Amino acid sequence: MFEDVTAKAGIKSDKWTVATGWFDYDNEGLLDLFVVNYAKFSLDDDRYCGDPGRHLRAYVHPSYFQGLTNTLYHNRGNGTFEDVTEKSGIGKFVGRGMSVAFADYDNDDLTDIFVTNDTQANLLFHNRGDGTFDEVALPSGVALSNNGAPVSSMGTDFRDYDNDGRPDIVVRDLTHETFILFRNLGNGQFEDASYSSRLSLLSAPFSGWGEGFYDLNNDGWKDLFSANEHVDDDIAMFQATQYKQANTVFANQGDGTFADVTPEAGADFQQPNSHRGVAFADFNQDWKIDAVVSSLSAPADLWENVSPNENHWIVIRPIGTKSNRDGIGTRVRIGNQVNEMASAVGYASSSHFGVHFGLGKRQKIDTIELRWPSGITQMLHDVKMDRYLEVREAPR
């Protein structure tokens, strides 16, 4: 049985909310809640959008909606939360929020926040470690695409795709806007690697919503899965594109570029639909990451990963303390690969199966490093591969 404790916990539900995410921004071992809000809306608004001459109506463009601030709730540790939106600095910034992802992008052991905004500049909240955040998206290079224009930013993921130890950012958007890849250069700076990675060319025909950086063939490089569909069900009447679209898989080539391997996924996988969110886990315990994709007005699809590759793997399941039993925010390193335990992935979705690593043809794991949100660094040595490993946080 479940009891609705929303109001009792101090959580409000009075805005058009699109996404939420759990993270521990003050490293207290208690999970805090970030809420992504979209825009002000009323059923009394009846703006005509489309082509009146052809009697074609379309969805109202986002520019006609006034954006909102996002909301940050601090976990008090007694089953209640405090709204710290204003005093944290989060409440100073308005946008049409669509998704959120968390990572420590500057390696200061504090979790930062990236928020996508629909046809507005994205937001990157840098954690100052004193309960406040600075918004640094523009000087960091992740507010806008390389041409200086905002796009229809939908889903996002915040993980290291090039194995340099720094989390990068990928953003989904509409057809011909091209999916954006922000490569983390270190020192708080990112570059738009959409073109150099080939994602710009490969993604141009698609409109993406949910996505995730996961190593689908266990070769040691994170690939990109994207759930696709255009936002306008009448888009074919206005543009040379389709509303229902096939999902796509872009394989990481290990040299900073990606290749579209969707045709290799099979005919069934390439069937178009109104896809939206996607979540990832190994559903059938064959140690290949599978995906479940939601669709509008259609059943969800569960896609079994049947890649023939015999590469090695390991899944780390960090077990933290207090309310953060899932170890969310724990950063794990194996060799030159870094991954982080997170729950907010993609668009309107959550995945916290564990921290997965593809290991390729390597024969052993010499060392695994876990950096917990508490600041504790824990080392494991001579670890067996091809296993699901639970690791409890070491005492201080």
mmCIF file of C-alpha atoms in Angstrom:
data_model
loop_
_atom_site.group_PDB
_atom_site.id
_atom_site.type_symbol
_atom_site.label_atom_id
_atom_site.label_comp_id
_atom_site.label_asym_id
_atom_site.label_seq_id
_atom_site.Cartn_x
_atom_site.Cartn_y
_atom_site.Cartn_z
ATOM 1 C CA MET A 1 0.000 0.000 0.000
ATOM 2 C CA PHE A 2 1.061 3.564 -0.638
ATOM 3 C CA GLU A 3 0.103 6.860 0.976
ATOM 4 C CA ASP A 4 0.262 10.182 -0.867
ATOM 5 C CA VAL A 5 2.619 12.235 1.313
ATOM 6 C CA THR A 6 3.341 14.990 -1.211
ATOM 7 C CA ALA A 7 1.844 17.830 0.830
ATOM 8 C CA LYS A 8 3.009 16.388 4.158
ATOM 9 C CA ALA A 9 6.569 16.232 2.812
ATOM 10 C CA GLY A 10 6.435 19.901 1.770
ATOM 11 C CA ILE A 11 6.424 19.240 -1.981
ATOM 12 C CA LYS A 12 4.179 21.474 -4.073
ATOM 13 C CA SER A 13 2.573 20.419 -7.338
ATOM 14 C CA ASP A 14 1.204 23.657 -8.738
ATOM 15 C CA LYS A 15 3.223 24.148 -11.939
ATOM 16 C CA TRP A 16 3.576 22.565 -15.369
ATOM 17 C CA THR A 17 6.387 20.194 -14.506
ATOM 18 C CA VAL A 18 8.164 18.083 -17.115
ATOM 19 C CA ALA A 19 11.051 16.417 -15.276
ATOM 20 C CA THR A 20 12.498 15.763 -11.838
ATOM 21 C CA GLY A 21 15.741 14.332 -10.549
ATOM 22 C CA TRP A 22 17.281 13.123 -7.294
ATOM 23 C CA PHE A 23 20.792 14.186 -6.271
ATOM 24 C CA ASP A 24 22.721 15.076 -3.111
ATOM 25 C CA TYR A 25 23.861 18.644 -3.662
ATOM 26 C CA ASP A 26 25.275 19.199 -0.154
ATOM 27 C CA ASN A 27 26.868 15.747 0.313
ATOM 28 C CA GLU A 28 24.891 15.012 3.492
ATOM 29 C CA GLY A 29 23.876 11.521 2.423
ATOM 30 C CA LEU A 30 20.293 12.702 1.906
ATOM 31 C CA LEU A 31 18.734 12.887 -1.544
ATOM 32 C CA ASP A 32 17.501 16.319 -2.566
ATOM 33 C CA LEU A 33 14.920 16.924 -5.309
ATOM 34 C CA PHE A 34 15.233 19.128 -8.385
ATOM 35 C CA VAL A 35 12.006 19.896 -10.301
ATOM 36 C CA VAL A 36 12.074 21.126 -13.915
ATOM 37 C CA ASN A 37 9.162 23.433 -14.764
ATOM 38 C CA TYR A 38 8.092 24.312 -18.290
ATOM 39 C CA ALA A 39 5.751 27.297 -18.734
ATOM 40 C CA LYS A 40 2.647 29.121 -17.650
ATOM 41 C CA PHE A 41 -0.470 27.716 -19.294
ATOM 42 C CA SER A 42 -4.219 28.102 -19.113
ATOM 43 C CA LEU A 43 -7.018 26.312 -20.937
ATOM 44 C CA ASP A 44 -8.439 29.770 -21.598
ATOM 45 C CA ASP A 45 -5.616 30.387 -24.069
ATOM 46 C CA ASP A 46 -6.914 29.505 -27.527
ATOM 47 C CA ARG A 47 -4.309 30.882 -29.901
ATOM 48 C CA TYR A 48 -4.653 29.675 -33.509
ATOM 49 C CA CYS A 49 -1.388 28.254 -34.789
ATOM 50 C CA GLY A 50 -0.859 26.643 -38.156
ATOM 51 C CA ASP A 51 -2.043 27.572 -41.648
ATOM 52 C CA PRO A 52 -5.525 29.207 -41.573
ATOM 53 C CA GLY A 53 -5.659 29.236 -45.383
ATOM 54 C CA ARG A 54 -5.550 25.427 -45.462
ATOM 55 C CA HIS A 55 -7.489 25.034 -42.198
ATOM 56 C CA LEU A 56 -4.521 23.249 -40.654
ATOM 57 C CA ARG A 57 -3.927 23.619 -36.942
ATOM 58 C CA ALA A 58 -0.587 22.863 -35.314
ATOM 59 C CA TYR A 59 0.782 22.919 -31.806
ATOM 60 C CA VAL A 60 1.449 26.349 -30.330
ATOM 61 C CA HIS A 61 5.095 27.345 -30.697
ATOM 62 C CA PRO A 62 6.954 27.479 -27.349
ATOM 63 C CA SER A 63 7.779 31.164 -27.844
ATOM 64 C CA TYR A 64 4.160 31.992 -26.986
ATOM 65 C CA PHE A 65 4.527 30.495 -23.493
ATOM 66 C CA GLN A 66 6.090 32.389 -20.610
ATOM 67 C CA GLY A 67 8.754 30.290 -18.918
ATOM 68 C CA LEU A 68 9.075 29.415 -15.245
ATOM 69 C CA THR A 69 11.801 28.996 -12.674
ATOM 70 C CA ASN A 70 12.809 25.512 -11.606
ATOM 71 C CA THR A 71 12.437 24.305 -8.012
ATOM 72 C CA LEU A 72 15.009 22.885 -5.593
ATOM 73 C CA TYR A 73 13.935 21.005 -2.457
ATOM 74 C CA HIS A 74 16.434 20.329 0.332
ATOM 75 C CA ASN A 75 15.986 17.045 2.212
ATOM 76 C CA ARG A 76 15.686 17.726 5.965
ATOM 77 C CA GLY A 77 16.185 14.062 6.818
ATOM 78 C CA ASN A 78 12.873 13.669 8.655
ATOM 79 C CA GLY A 79 10.621 12.905 5.689
ATOM 80 C CA THR A 80 10.110 16.557 4.801
ATOM 81 C CA PHE A 81 11.721 18.953 2.330
ATOM 82 C CA GLU A 82 12.468 22.674 2.372
ATOM 83 C CA ASP A 83 11.985 24.767 -0.762
ATOM 84 C CA VAL A 84 15.400 26.417 -1.177
ATOM 85 C CA THR A 85 14.830 27.674 -4.704
ATOM 86 C CA GLU A 86 15.389 31.318 -3.857
ATOM 87 C CA LYS A 87 18.213 31.138 -1.343
ATOM 88 C CA SER A 88 20.142 28.654 -3.506
ATOM 89 C CA GLY A 89 20.123 31.062 -6.462
ATOM 90 C CA ILE A 90 18.168 28.646 -8.681
ATOM 91 C CA GLY A 91 15.113 30.920 -8.587
ATOM 92 C CA LYS A 92 16.860 33.768 -10.404
ATOM 93 C CA PHE A 93 16.655 32.034 -13.773
ATOM 94 C CA VAL A 94 13.571 31.535 -15.942
ATOM 95 C CA GLY A 95 13.300 29.043 -18.789
ATOM 96 C CA ARG A 96 11.050 26.530 -20.485
ATOM 97 C CA GLY A 97 12.630 23.518 -18.836
ATOM 98 C CA MET A 98 12.441 20.085 -20.463
ATOM 99 C CA SER A 99 14.963 17.805 -18.742
ATOM 100 C CA VAL A 100 17.726 17.676 -16.167
ATOM 101 C CA ALA A 101 20.961 15.743 -15.671
ATOM 102 C CA PHE A 102 23.547 15.810 -12.899
ATOM 103 C CA ALA A 103 27.324 15.373 -12.823
ATOM 104 C CA ASP A 104 30.439 16.846 -11.249
ATOM 105 C CA TYR A 105 31.738 18.467 -14.428
ATOM 106 C CA ASP A 106 34.673 20.322 -12.854
ATOM 107 C CA ASN A 107 35.953 17.588 -10.519
ATOM 108 C CA ASP A 108 35.432 19.508 -7.254
ATOM 109 C CA ASP A 109 33.402 16.682 -5.614
ATOM 110 C CA LEU A 110 30.175 18.715 -5.826
ATOM 111 C CA THR A 111 27.272 17.716 -8.067
ATOM 112 C CA ASP A 112 26.287 20.277 -10.706
ATOM 113 C CA ILE A 113 22.996 20.628 -12.623
ATOM 114 C CA PHE A 114 22.345 20.906 -16.368
ATOM 115 C CA VAL A 115 18.835 21.897 -17.536
ATOM 116 C CA THR A 116 17.642 21.938 -21.151
ATOM 117 C CA ASN A 117 15.252 24.704 -22.204
ATOM 118 C CA ASP A 118 12.864 24.653 -25.144
ATOM 119 C CA THR A 119 14.020 27.255 -27.738
ATOM 120 C CA GLN A 120 15.854 29.131 -24.983
ATOM 121 C CA ALA A 121 19.385 29.034 -23.663
ATOM 122 C CA ASN A 122 20.179 25.999 -21.516
ATOM 123 C CA LEU A 123 21.195 26.384 -17.872
ATOM 124 C CA LEU A 124 24.258 25.001 -16.090
ATOM 125 C CA PHE A 125 24.172 25.472 -12.336
ATOM 126 C CA HIS A 126 27.654 25.237 -10.803
ATOM 127 C CA ASN A 127 27.558 23.997 -7.207
ATOM 128 C CA ARG A 128 29.483 26.359 -4.925
ATOM 129 C CA GLY A 129 29.425 23.963 -1.966
ATOM 130 C CA ASP A 130 27.705 26.382 0.412
ATOM 131 C CA GLY A 131 24.109 25.633 -0.592
ATOM 132 C CA THR A 132 24.152 28.089 -3.507
ATOM 133 C CA PHE A 133 24.682 27.784 -7.269
ATOM 134 C CA ASP A 134 26.087 30.015 -10.010
ATOM 135 C CA GLU A 135 24.498 29.826 -13.469
ATOM 136 C CA VAL A 136 27.454 29.455 -15.877
ATOM 137 C CA ALA A 137 26.017 27.949 -19.072
ATOM 138 C CA LEU A 138 27.027 30.801 -21.381
ATOM 139 C CA PRO A 139 30.661 31.261 -20.251
ATOM 140 C CA SER A 140 31.058 27.467 -20.058
ATOM 141 C CA GLY A 141 29.858 27.034 -23.658
ATOM 142 C CA VAL A 142 26.708 24.910 -23.125
ATOM 143 C CA ALA A 143 23.955 27.545 -23.274
ATOM 144 C CA LEU A 144 23.660 27.562 -27.076
ATOM 145 C CA SER A 145 24.740 25.586 -30.099
ATOM 146 C CA ASN A 146 27.895 26.516 -32.010
ATOM 147 C CA ASN A 147 25.979 28.959 -34.225
ATOM 148 C CA GLY A 148 24.806 30.946 -31.204
ATOM 149 C CA ALA A 149 21.158 29.969 -31.510
ATOM 150 C CA PRO A 150 18.940 28.148 -29.020
ATOM 151 C CA VAL A 151 17.312 24.920 -30.172
ATOM 152 C CA SER A 152 14.323 22.832 -29.128
ATOM 153 C CA SER A 153 16.315 21.162 -26.364
ATOM 154 C CA MET A 154 14.501 18.094 -25.036
ATOM 155 C CA GLY A 155 16.265 15.160 -23.377
ATOM 156 C CA THR A 156 19.844 15.155 -22.126
ATOM 157 C CA ASP A 157 22.520 12.939 -20.622
ATOM 158 C CA PHE A 158 25.667 13.995 -18.755
ATOM 159 C CA ARG A 159 28.399 11.314 -19.092
ATOM 160 C CA ASP A 160 31.938 10.872 -20.339
ATOM 161 C CA TYR A 161 31.763 9.569 -23.921
ATOM 162 C CA ASP A 162 35.438 9.973 -24.906
ATOM 163 C CA ASN A 163 37.055 8.342 -21.842
ATOM 164 C CA ASP A 164 39.024 11.391 -20.762
ATOM 165 C CA GLY A 165 37.552 11.304 -17.246
ATOM 166 C CA ARG A 166 35.328 14.369 -17.721
ATOM 167 C CA PRO A 167 31.505 14.173 -18.106
ATOM 168 C CA ASP A 168 30.187 15.510 -21.421
ATOM 169 C CA ILE A 169 26.668 16.652 -22.332
ATOM 170 C CA VAL A 170 24.399 15.493 -25.150
ATOM 171 C CA VAL A 171 21.121 17.289 -26.009
ATOM 172 C CA ARG A 172 18.204 16.116 -28.195
ATOM 173 C CA ASP A 173 16.244 18.491 -30.415
ATOM 174 C CA LEU A 174 14.107 18.708 -33.570
ATOM 175 C CA THR A 175 14.725 17.656 -37.153
ATOM 176 C CA HIS A 176 17.442 19.712 -38.901
ATOM 177 C CA GLU A 177 18.513 21.385 -35.647
ATOM 178 C CA THR A 178 20.993 18.471 -35.170
ATOM 179 C CA PHE A 179 21.638 16.796 -31.835
ATOM 180 C CA ILE A 180 24.211 18.754 -29.847
ATOM 181 C CA LEU A 181 27.255 17.228 -28.165
ATOM 182 C CA PHE A 182 29.141 19.418 -25.711
ATOM 183 C CA ARG A 183 32.606 17.980 -25.046
ATOM 184 C CA ASN A 184 34.086 18.775 -21.655
ATOM 185 C CA LEU A 185 37.525 20.379 -22.116
ATOM 186 C CA GLY A 186 38.280 20.732 -18.399
ATOM 187 C CA ASN A 187 38.710 23.988 -16.455
ATOM 188 C CA GLY A 188 34.957 24.488 -16.612
ATOM 189 C CA GLN A 189 34.859 24.779 -20.412
ATOM 190 C CA PHE A 190 32.998 22.849 -23.110
ATOM 191 C CA GLU A 191 33.166 22.855 -26.904
ATOM 192 C CA ASP A 192 30.416 22.014 -29.387
ATOM 193 C CA ALA A 193 31.624 18.705 -30.836
ATOM 194 C CA SER A 194 28.433 18.005 -32.782
ATOM 195 C CA TYR A 195 30.184 18.256 -36.159
ATOM 196 C CA SER A 196 33.554 16.727 -35.299
ATOM 197 C CA SER A 197 31.779 13.728 -33.724
ATOM 198 C CA ARG A 198 29.563 13.331 -36.826
ATOM 199 C CA LEU A 199 26.425 13.439 -34.643
ATOM 200 C CA SER A 200 25.265 16.611 -36.379
ATOM 201 C CA LEU A 201 25.162 14.942 -39.811
ATOM 202 C CA LEU A 202 23.825 11.617 -38.537
ATOM 203 C CA SER A 203 21.026 13.149 -36.456
ATOM 204 C CA ALA A 204 19.792 15.836 -38.886
ATOM 205 C CA PRO A 205 16.750 13.843 -40.137
ATOM 206 C CA PHE A 206 15.515 13.037 -36.609
ATOM 207 C CA SER A 207 13.731 14.669 -33.713
ATOM 208 C CA GLY A 208 14.951 13.166 -30.463
ATOM 209 C CA TRP A 209 13.419 13.040 -26.984
ATOM 210 C CA GLY A 210 14.836 10.452 -24.620
ATOM 211 C CA GLU A 211 18.419 9.227 -24.927
ATOM 212 C CA GLY A 212 21.292 7.744 -23.006
ATOM 213 C CA PHE A 213 25.034 7.183 -23.178
ATOM 214 C CA TYR A 214 25.400 3.421 -22.594
ATOM 215 C CA ASP A 215 27.983 0.932 -23.821
ATOM 216 C CA LEU A 216 25.650 -1.320 -25.820
ATOM 217 C CA ASN A 217 28.337 -3.681 -27.151
ATOM 218 C CA ASN A 218 30.604 -3.696 -24.072
ATOM 219 C CA ASP A 219 33.643 -2.531 -26.060
ATOM 220 C CA GLY A 220 34.614 0.120 -23.505
ATOM 221 C CA TRP A 221 33.044 3.117 -25.293
ATOM 222 C CA LYS A 222 29.617 4.579 -24.486
ATOM 223 C CA ASP A 223 27.201 4.504 -27.426
ATOM 224 C CA LEU A 224 24.163 6.735 -27.874
ATOM 225 C CA PHE A 225 20.567 5.470 -28.002
ATOM 226 C CA SER A 226 17.888 7.985 -29.041
ATOM 227 C CA ALA A 227 14.079 7.719 -28.874
ATOM 228 C CA ASN A 228 12.701 9.770 -31.788
ATOM 229 C CA GLU A 229 9.473 11.481 -32.797
ATOM 230 C CA HIS A 230 8.573 14.949 -34.049
ATOM 231 C CA VAL A 231 6.546 17.135 -31.708
ATOM 232 C CA ASP A 232 3.958 18.143 -34.367
ATOM 233 C CA ASP A 233 1.665 15.364 -35.598
ATOM 234 C CA ASP A 234 0.920 17.435 -38.727
ATOM 235 C CA ILE A 235 4.558 18.247 -39.506
ATOM 236 C CA ALA A 236 4.434 16.398 -42.856
ATOM 237 C CA MET A 237 1.977 19.077 -44.055
ATOM 238 C CA PHE A 238 4.546 21.809 -43.434
ATOM 239 C CA GLN A 239 7.994 20.218 -43.809
ATOM 240 C CA ALA A 240 9.699 17.324 -45.546
ATOM 241 C CA THR A 241 9.776 15.165 -42.434
ATOM 242 C CA GLN A 242 7.547 12.742 -40.552
ATOM 243 C CA TYR A 243 5.823 12.821 -37.156
ATOM 244 C CA LYS A 244 6.422 9.165 -36.262
ATOM 245 C CA GLN A 245 10.091 8.238 -36.492
ATOM 246 C CA ALA A 246 12.307 5.244 -35.840
ATOM 247 C CA ASN A 247 14.637 5.107 -32.877
ATOM 248 C CA THR A 248 18.361 5.347 -33.600
ATOM 249 C CA VAL A 249 21.579 3.861 -32.253
ATOM 250 C CA PHE A 250 24.868 5.678 -32.797
ATOM 251 C CA ALA A 251 27.918 3.517 -32.071
ATOM 252 C CA ASN A 252 30.951 5.137 -30.469
ATOM 253 C CA GLN A 253 33.965 4.506 -32.709
ATOM 254 C CA GLY A 254 36.491 5.192 -29.951
ATOM 255 C CA ASP A 255 38.099 8.079 -31.830
ATOM 256 C CA GLY A 256 35.654 10.846 -30.900
ATOM 257 C CA THR A 257 33.186 9.991 -33.673
ATOM 258 C CA PHE A 258 29.943 8.036 -33.945
ATOM 259 C CA ALA A 259 28.420 5.845 -36.670
ATOM 260 C CA ASP A 260 24.735 5.163 -37.297
ATOM 261 C CA VAL A 261 24.280 1.412 -36.745
ATOM 262 C CA THR A 262 20.475 1.513 -36.642
ATOM 263 C CA PRO A 263 20.137 -0.685 -39.784
ATOM 264 C CA GLU A 264 21.986 -3.446 -37.933
ATOM 265 C CA ALA A 265 19.368 -3.369 -35.155
ATOM 266 C CA GLY A 266 16.804 -5.109 -37.362
ATOM 267 C CA ALA A 267 13.627 -4.287 -39.267
ATOM 268 C CA ASP A 268 11.364 -4.274 -36.201
ATOM 269 C CA PHE A 269 13.563 -1.724 -34.441
ATOM 270 C CA GLN A 270 13.356 0.595 -37.446
ATOM 271 C CA GLN A 271 9.552 0.866 -37.357
ATOM 272 C CA PRO A 272 8.484 4.482 -36.776
ATOM 273 C CA ASN A 273 6.352 5.448 -33.799
ATOM 274 C CA SER A 274 5.606 8.404 -31.539
ATOM 275 C CA HIS A 275 8.522 7.656 -29.195
ATOM 276 C CA ARG A 276 9.266 9.783 -26.153
ATOM 277 C CA GLY A 277 11.032 8.520 -23.031
ATOM 278 C CA VAL A 278 13.564 5.699 -22.714
ATOM 279 C CA ALA A 279 14.966 3.851 -19.699
ATOM 280 C CA PHE A 280 17.921 1.473 -19.572
ATOM 281 C CA ALA A 281 18.736 -1.713 -17.646
ATOM 282 C CA ASP A 282 19.705 -5.329 -18.201
ATOM 283 C CA PHE A 283 16.167 -6.692 -18.099
ATOM 284 C CA ASN A 284 16.972 -10.336 -18.925
ATOM 285 C CA GLN A 285 20.270 -10.624 -17.037
ATOM 286 C CA ASP A 286 22.444 -11.456 -20.026
ATOM 287 C CA TRP A 287 24.639 -8.459 -19.110
ATOM 288 C CA LYS A 288 23.855 -6.432 -22.184
ATOM 289 C CA ILE A 289 22.048 -3.153 -21.641
ATOM 290 C CA ASP A 290 18.456 -3.214 -22.922
ATOM 291 C CA ALA A 291 16.052 -0.312 -23.433
ATOM 292 C CA VAL A 292 12.337 0.285 -22.817
ATOM 293 C CA VAL A 293 10.815 3.098 -24.890
ATOM 294 C CA SER A 294 7.510 4.848 -24.225
ATOM 295 C CA SER A 295 5.276 6.174 -27.023
ATOM 296 C CA LEU A 296 2.314 8.535 -27.145
ATOM 297 C CA SER A 297 -1.019 6.676 -27.470
ATOM 298 C CA ALA A 298 0.798 3.363 -27.912
ATOM 299 C CA PRO A 299 2.223 0.611 -25.701
ATOM 300 C CA ALA A 300 5.818 0.811 -24.532
ATOM 301 C CA ASP A 301 8.428 -1.210 -26.426
ATOM 302 C CA LEU A 302 11.024 -3.344 -24.653
ATOM 303 C CA TRP A 303 14.108 -3.797 -26.820
ATOM 304 C CA GLU A 304 16.371 -6.718 -25.964
ATOM 305 C CA ASN A 305 20.017 -6.123 -26.766
ATOM 306 C CA VAL A 306 21.044 -9.140 -28.862
ATOM 307 C CA SER A 307 24.464 -7.856 -29.933
ATOM 308 C CA PRO A 308 26.674 -10.886 -30.691
ATOM 309 C CA ASN A 309 29.718 -9.303 -29.091
ATOM 310 C CA GLU A 310 31.446 -11.413 -26.410
ATOM 311 C CA ASN A 311 33.206 -8.523 -24.688
ATOM 312 C CA HIS A 312 33.557 -8.422 -20.910
ATOM 313 C CA TRP A 313 31.613 -6.162 -18.535
ATOM 314 C CA ILE A 314 30.923 -5.286 -14.912
ATOM 315 C CA VAL A 315 28.055 -3.524 -13.133
ATOM 316 C CA ILE A 316 28.811 -1.669 -9.904
ATOM 317 C CA ARG A 317 25.897 -1.097 -7.538
ATOM 318 C CA PRO A 318 26.974 1.449 -4.882
ATOM 319 C CA ILE A 319 25.094 1.255 -1.577
ATOM 320 C CA GLY A 320 25.295 4.513 0.336
ATOM 321 C CA THR A 321 24.102 5.684 3.727
ATOM 322 C CA LYS A 322 21.047 7.469 5.122
ATOM 323 C CA SER A 323 18.433 8.144 2.417
ATOM 324 C CA ASN A 324 20.936 7.848 -0.435
ATOM 325 C CA ARG A 325 20.973 4.070 -0.384
ATOM 326 C CA ASP A 326 21.366 3.933 -4.164
ATOM 327 C CA GLY A 327 24.650 5.805 -3.918
ATOM 328 C CA ILE A 328 23.440 8.428 -6.372
ATOM 329 C CA GLY A 329 26.318 10.759 -7.255
ATOM 330 C CA THR A 330 29.014 8.129 -6.664
ATOM 331 C CA ARG A 331 31.684 8.397 -9.339
ATOM 332 C CA VAL A 332 33.336 5.148 -10.443
ATOM 333 C CA ARG A 333 36.600 4.825 -12.390
ATOM 334 C CA ILE A 334 38.008 1.740 -14.106
ATOM 335 C CA GLY A 335 41.169 2.549 -16.028
ATOM 336 C CA ASN A 336 40.418 5.528 -18.247
ATOM 337 C CA GLN A 337 36.651 5.012 -18.034
ATOM 338 C CA VAL A 338 34.562 7.096 -15.635
ATOM 339 C CA ASN A 339 30.842 6.702 -15.012
ATOM 340 C CA GLU A 340 28.480 7.958 -12.341
ATOM 341 C CA MET A 341 25.508 6.551 -10.471
ATOM 342 C CA ALA A 342 22.549 8.683 -11.555
ATOM 343 C CA SER A 343 18.798 8.369 -11.909
ATOM 344 C CA ALA A 344 17.872 11.284 -14.207
ATOM 345 C CA VAL A 345 18.568 10.162 -17.782
ATOM 346 C CA GLY A 346 17.027 11.387 -21.035
ATOM 347 C CA TYR A 347 13.522 12.842 -21.149
ATOM 348 C CA ALA A 348 10.753 12.203 -18.574
ATOM 349 C CA SER A 349 12.529 8.982 -17.608
ATOM 350 C CA SER A 350 14.627 7.474 -14.848
ATOM 351 C CA SER A 351 17.285 4.766 -14.909
ATOM 352 C CA HIS A 352 19.305 3.600 -11.922
ATOM 353 C CA PHE A 353 20.143 0.006 -12.733
ATOM 354 C CA GLY A 354 23.735 0.532 -11.586
ATOM 355 C CA VAL A 355 27.017 1.816 -12.999
ATOM 356 C CA HIS A 356 27.756 -0.265 -16.100
ATOM 357 C CA PHE A 357 31.148 -0.653 -17.740
ATOM 358 C CA GLY A 358 31.987 -2.447 -20.964
ATOM 359 C CA LEU A 359 35.487 -3.872 -20.671
ATOM 360 C CA GLY A 360 36.233 -5.099 -24.180
ATOM 361 C CA LYS A 361 38.811 -7.895 -24.380
ATOM 362 C CA ARG A 362 40.723 -6.980 -21.223
ATOM 363 C CA GLN A 363 41.567 -9.924 -19.006
ATOM 364 C CA LYS A 364 41.302 -8.428 -15.521
ATOM 365 C CA ILE A 365 40.387 -5.348 -13.492
ATOM 366 C CA ASP A 366 43.377 -4.171 -11.505
ATOM 367 C CA THR A 367 41.645 -1.328 -9.652
ATOM 368 C CA ILE A 368 38.192 0.176 -9.238
ATOM 369 C CA GLU A 369 37.971 3.623 -7.640
ATOM 370 C CA LEU A 370 34.733 4.856 -6.062
ATOM 371 C CA ARG A 371 34.406 8.489 -5.020
ATOM 372 C CA TRP A 372 31.336 8.773 -2.797
ATOM 373 C CA PRO A 373 29.342 12.023 -2.346
ATOM 374 C CA SER A 374 30.537 12.031 1.281
ATOM 375 C CA GLY A 375 34.091 12.629 0.047
ATOM 376 C CA ILE A 376 35.296 9.118 0.813
ATOM 377 C CA THR A 377 37.476 7.494 -1.851
ATOM 378 C CA GLN A 378 37.316 3.700 -1.847
ATOM 379 C CA MET A 379 39.634 1.397 -3.804
ATOM 380 C CA LEU A 380 38.952 -2.196 -4.884
ATOM 381 C CA HIS A 381 41.784 -4.345 -6.242
ATOM 382 C CA ASP A 382 41.976 -7.459 -8.454
ATOM 383 C CA VAL A 383 38.229 -7.533 -9.169
ATOM 384 C CA LYS A 384 36.653 -10.314 -11.209
ATOM 385 C CA MET A 385 34.864 -9.271 -14.400
ATOM 386 C CA ASP A 386 31.479 -10.301 -15.817
ATOM 387 C CA ARG A 387 29.618 -9.809 -12.555
ATOM 388 C CA TYR A 388 27.143 -7.641 -10.715
ATOM 389 C CA LEU A 389 29.010 -6.189 -7.726
ATOM 390 C CA GLU A 390 27.412 -4.447 -4.751
ATOM 391 C CA VAL A 391 29.783 -2.099 -2.924
ATOM 392 C CA ARG A 392 28.905 -0.570 0.425
ATOM 393 C CA GLU A 393 30.252 2.831 1.355
ATOM 394 C CA ALA A 394 33.232 2.514 3.657
ATOM 395 C CA PRO A 395 32.976 4.207 7.081
ATOM 396 C CA ARG A 396 34.752 7.496 7.615
#
